[in-house]
PDB file of C-alpha atoms in Angstrom:
ATOM      1  CA  GLN K   1     -86.110-175.853-295.832  1.00  0.00           C
ATOM      2  CA  SER K   2     -84.539-177.708-292.797  1.00  0.00           C
ATOM      3  CA  THR K   3     -87.790-178.031-290.778  1.00  0.00           C
ATOM      4  CA  TYR K   4     -89.928-178.903-294.248  1.00  0.00           C
ATOM      5  CA  TYR K   5     -86.944-182.608-294.404  1.00  0.00           C
ATOM      6  CA  GLU K   6     -87.328-182.925-290.707  1.00  0.00           C
ATOM      7  CA  ALA K   7     -91.359-182.876-290.278  1.00  0.00           C
ATOM      8  CA  GLY K   8     -92.406-182.037-292.788  1.00  0.00           C
ATOM      9  CA  THR K   9     -93.824-178.879-292.077  1.00  0.00           C
ATOM     10  CA  ILE K  10     -92.805-176.109-293.503  1.00  0.00           C
ATOM     11  CA  PHE K  11     -90.726-174.751-296.291  1.00  0.00           C
ATOM     12  CA  THR K  12     -88.939-171.547-297.023  1.00  0.00           C
ATOM     13  CA  TYR K  13     -88.791-170.936-301.031  1.00  0.00           C
ATOM     14  CA  GLU K  14     -86.756-167.364-301.605  1.00  0.00           C
ATOM     15  CA  PHE K  15     -85.667-165.748-305.702  1.00  0.00           C
ATOM     16  CA  THR K  16     -85.360-162.302-306.694  1.00  0.00           C
ATOM     17  CA  PRO K  17     -86.768-161.226-309.925  1.00  0.00           C
ATOM     18  CA  ASP K  18     -86.256-158.101-311.696  1.00  0.00           C
ATOM     19  CA  ARG K  19     -87.266-154.498-310.550  1.00  0.00           C
ATOM     20  CA  GLY K  20     -89.686-153.440-311.806  1.00  0.00           C
ATOM     21  CA  ASP K  21     -90.916-157.280-313.449  1.00  0.00           C
ATOM     22  CA  ALA K  22     -94.623-158.905-312.527  1.00  0.00           C
ATOM     23  CA  PHE K  23     -93.972-162.917-311.265  1.00  0.00           C
ATOM     24  CA  GLU K  24     -96.571-164.706-310.310  1.00  0.00           C
ATOM     25  CA  MET K  25     -96.009-168.189-308.664  1.00  0.00           C
ATOM     26  CA  VAL K  26     -98.235-170.868-308.736  1.00  0.00           C
ATOM     27  CA  LEU K  27     -97.994-173.661-305.546  1.00  0.00           C
ATOM     28  CA  ARG K  28     -99.573-177.153-305.584  1.00  0.00           C
ATOM     29  CA  ILE K  29     -99.364-178.554-302.125  1.00  0.00           C
ATOM     30  CA  TYR K  30    -100.137-182.242-302.356  1.00  0.00           C
ATOM     31  CA  ASN K  31    -101.372-183.717-298.144  1.00  0.00           C
ATOM     32  CA  GLY K  32    -100.145-181.179-295.987  1.00  0.00           C
ATOM     33  CA  PHE K  33    -103.630-179.706-294.760  1.00  0.00           C
ATOM     34  CA  GLY K  34    -104.434-182.771-292.352  1.00  0.00           C
ATOM     35  CA  GLN K  35    -107.127-182.797-289.189  1.00  0.00           C
ATOM     36  CA  GLY K  36    -106.095-179.393-286.723  1.00  0.00           C
ATOM     37  CA  GLN K  37    -103.655-178.189-290.262  1.00  0.00           C
ATOM     38  CA  ARG K  38    -105.556-176.140-292.224  1.00  0.00           C
ATOM     39  CA  SER K  39    -104.762-173.036-292.690  1.00  0.00           C
ATOM     40  CA  TRP K  40    -101.031-171.636-294.061  1.00  0.00           C
ATOM     41  CA  HIS K  41     -99.318-168.528-294.012  1.00  0.00           C
ATOM     42  CA  ASN K  42     -96.489-166.165-295.320  1.00  0.00           C
ATOM     43  CA  HIS K  43     -94.002-163.790-294.429  1.00  0.00           C
ATOM     44  CA  MET K  44     -94.490-162.017-296.804  1.00  0.00           C
ATOM     45  CA  LYS K  45     -89.994-160.022-297.519  1.00  0.00           C
ATOM     46  CA  PRO K  46     -90.041-156.464-295.328  1.00  0.00           C
ATOM     47  CA  ASN K  47     -88.333-155.018-298.367  1.00  0.00           C
ATOM     48  CA  ALA K  48     -89.680-156.307-301.281  1.00  0.00           C
ATOM     49  CA  ARG K  49     -93.153-154.710-302.823  1.00  0.00           C
ATOM     50  CA  TYR K  50     -95.352-156.362-304.440  1.00  0.00           C
ATOM     51  CA  LYS K  51     -97.634-153.579-306.453  1.00  0.00           C
ATOM     52  CA  LEU K  52    -100.260-156.633-306.063  1.00  0.00           C
ATOM     53  CA  PHE K  53    -101.243-159.307-304.707  1.00  0.00           C
ATOM     54  CA  ARG K  54    -103.343-161.623-304.901  1.00  0.00           C
ATOM     55  CA  PHE K  55    -104.247-165.021-303.328  1.00  0.00           C
ATOM     56  CA  ALA K  56    -106.405-167.869-304.924  1.00  0.00           C
ATOM     57  CA  LEU K  57    -107.338-171.337-302.200  1.00  0.00           C
ATOM     58  CA  ASP K  58    -109.219-173.975-304.499  1.00  0.00           C
ATOM     59  CA  LEU K  59    -110.622-176.166-302.069  1.00  0.00           C
ATOM     60  CA  ASP K  60    -112.388-178.531-305.220  1.00  0.00           C
ATOM     61  CA  ALA K  61    -110.174-181.827-304.302  1.00  0.00           C
ATOM     62  CA  TYR K  62    -111.931-181.901-300.953  1.00  0.00           C
ATOM     63  CA  ARG K  63    -115.234-180.844-302.729  1.00  0.00           C
ATOM     64  CA  ARG K  64    -114.474-184.413-305.532  1.00  0.00           C
ATOM     65  CA  ALA K  65    -113.430-186.866-303.034  1.00  0.00           C
ATOM     66  CA  GLY K  66    -116.430-186.300-301.023  1.00  0.00           C
ATOM     67  CA  TYR K  67    -115.571-183.572-297.880  1.00  0.00           C
ATOM     68  CA  THR K  68    -118.641-180.755-296.564  1.00  0.00           C
ATOM     69  CA  MET K  69    -117.038-177.633-296.243  1.00  0.00           C
ATOM     70  CA  THR K  70    -117.241-176.821-291.806  1.00  0.00           C
ATOM     71  CA  GLN K  71    -115.309-174.093-292.037  1.00  0.00           C
ATOM     72  CA  GLN K  72    -115.152-171.383-295.368  1.00  0.00           C
ATOM     73  CA  PRO K  73    -111.956-170.067-296.752  1.00  0.00           C
ATOM     74  CA  GLU K  74    -111.041-167.096-294.623  1.00  0.00           C
ATOM     75  CA  LEU K  75    -107.295-164.545-295.572  1.00  0.00           C
ATOM     76  CA  TYR K  76    -106.716-162.896-292.962  1.00  0.00           C
ATOM     77  CA  PHE K  77    -103.726-160.381-292.984  1.00  0.00           C
ATOM     78  CA  HIS K  78    -101.548-159.190-290.265  1.00  0.00           C
ATOM     79  CA  ASP K  79     -99.292-155.343-291.489  1.00  0.00           C
ATOM     80  CA  GLU K  80     -96.566-156.551-288.636  1.00  0.00           C
ATOM     81  CA  ASP K  81     -94.503-159.290-288.995  1.00  0.00           C
ATOM     82  CA  ILE K  82     -92.482-160.439-285.417  1.00  0.00           C
ATOM     83  CA  MET K  83     -91.738-163.725-286.786  1.00  0.00           C
ATOM     84  CA  ASP K  84     -93.427-166.053-285.221  1.00  0.00           C
ATOM     85  CA  HIS K  85     -95.908-169.053-286.610  1.00  0.00           C
ATOM     86  CA  ASN K  86     -97.963-168.831-283.446  1.00  0.00           C
ATOM     87  CA  LEU K  87     -98.824-165.481-284.997  1.00  0.00           C
ATOM     88  CA  CYS K  88    -101.820-167.355-286.903  1.00  0.00           C
ATOM     89  CA  GLN K  89    -103.373-168.205-284.433  1.00  0.00           C
ATOM     90  CA  HIS K  90    -104.722-164.729-282.603  1.00  0.00           C
ATOM     91  CA  ARG K  91    -107.060-164.157-285.851  1.00  0.00           C
ATOM     92  CA  VAL K  92    -110.236-164.328-283.836  1.00  0.00           C
ATOM     93  CA  ARG K  93    -109.125-160.551-283.177  1.00  0.00           C
ATOM     94  CA  LYS K  94    -109.231-159.429-287.004  1.00  0.00           C
ATOM     95  CA  LYS K  95    -111.683-159.658-289.724  1.00  0.00           C
ATOM     96  CA  PRO K  96    -110.685-161.496-292.868  1.00  0.00           C
ATOM     97  CA  LEU K  97    -110.706-159.837-296.224  1.00  0.00           C
ATOM     98  CA  PRO K  98    -113.117-159.972-297.903  1.00  0.00           C
ATOM     99  CA  ARG K  99    -113.631-162.632-301.611  1.00  0.00           C
ATOM    100  CA  LEU K 100    -113.440-161.059-304.803  1.00  0.00           C
ATOM    101  CA  PRO K 101    -116.717-161.732-305.921  1.00  0.00           C
ATOM    102  CA  ILE K 102    -115.266-164.837-308.861  1.00  0.00           C
ATOM    103  CA  SER K 103    -115.107-166.715-305.708  1.00  0.00           C
ATOM    104  CA  THR K 104    -117.526-170.172-304.513  1.00  0.00           C
ATOM    105  CA  PRO K 105    -117.194-171.652-302.046  1.00  0.00           C
ATOM    106  CA  TRP K 106    -115.261-174.164-302.734  1.00  0.00           C
ATOM    107  CA  SER K 107    -112.168-172.144-304.754  1.00  0.00           C
ATOM    108  CA  SER K 108    -111.416-169.090-303.583  1.00  0.00           C
ATOM    109  CA  THR K 109    -109.049-165.524-304.884  1.00  0.00           C
ATOM    110  CA  TRP K 110    -108.263-162.386-302.714  1.00  0.00           C
ATOM    111  CA  GLU K 111    -105.838-159.211-303.988  1.00  0.00           C
ATOM    112  CA  ILE K 112    -104.457-157.010-301.620  1.00  0.00           C
ATOM    113  CA  ALA K 113    -103.105-153.573-303.407  1.00  0.00           C
ATOM    114  CA  ASP K 114     -99.978-152.293-302.649  1.00  0.00           C
ATOM    115  CA  LEU K 115     -98.177-155.114-299.859  1.00  0.00           C
ATOM    116  CA  ARG K 116     -95.201-154.042-299.165  1.00  0.00           C
ATOM    117  CA  ARG K 117     -94.640-156.530-295.900  1.00  0.00           C
ATOM    118  CA  GLY K 118     -96.762-158.659-292.390  1.00  0.00           C
ATOM    119  CA  VAL K 119     -97.953-162.005-292.721  1.00  0.00           C
ATOM    120  CA  VAL K 120    -100.895-163.155-295.206  1.00  0.00           C
ATOM    121  CA  ASP K 121    -102.499-165.790-293.321  1.00  0.00           C
ATOM    122  CA  VAL K 122    -105.608-168.480-295.028  1.00  0.00           C
ATOM    123  CA  VAL K 123    -107.278-170.847-292.917  1.00  0.00           C
ATOM    124  CA  TRP K 124    -110.363-173.370-293.806  1.00  0.00           C
ATOM    125  CA  ASP K 125    -111.706-176.560-292.200  1.00  0.00           C
ATOM    126  CA  VAL K 126    -113.927-179.561-293.766  1.00  0.00           C
ATOM    127  CA  ALA K 127    -114.802-182.948-292.926  1.00  0.00           C
ATOM    128  CA  LEU K 128    -115.886-185.856-294.246  1.00  0.00           C
TER     129      LEU K 128
END
């Protein structure tokens, strides 16, 4: 959490759910994705197992504010976590995962079954 308090760019959160229980996390970030910073990634714990990891990205506030979509949201999964935040800059060599059919241009949802480690990496862009 120290980087968040110092620069407002990284926030670390940890919790341990009860074994076998389903859990959900809703994360809302306001004003954290300025020009050149429209991406998000999460380092998955190597000892955790996610039966189903569902990621939903709602960009509708951009649409309501008059933005246009200049890069459709894409989600990449890096199966190795080298603990380097620059890892996501190498996404050009990877193919993005497909969005679920319920997705729209401003609201995208992806699912990854049996996720055990790695980095989930989402990128998009908008302009006024």
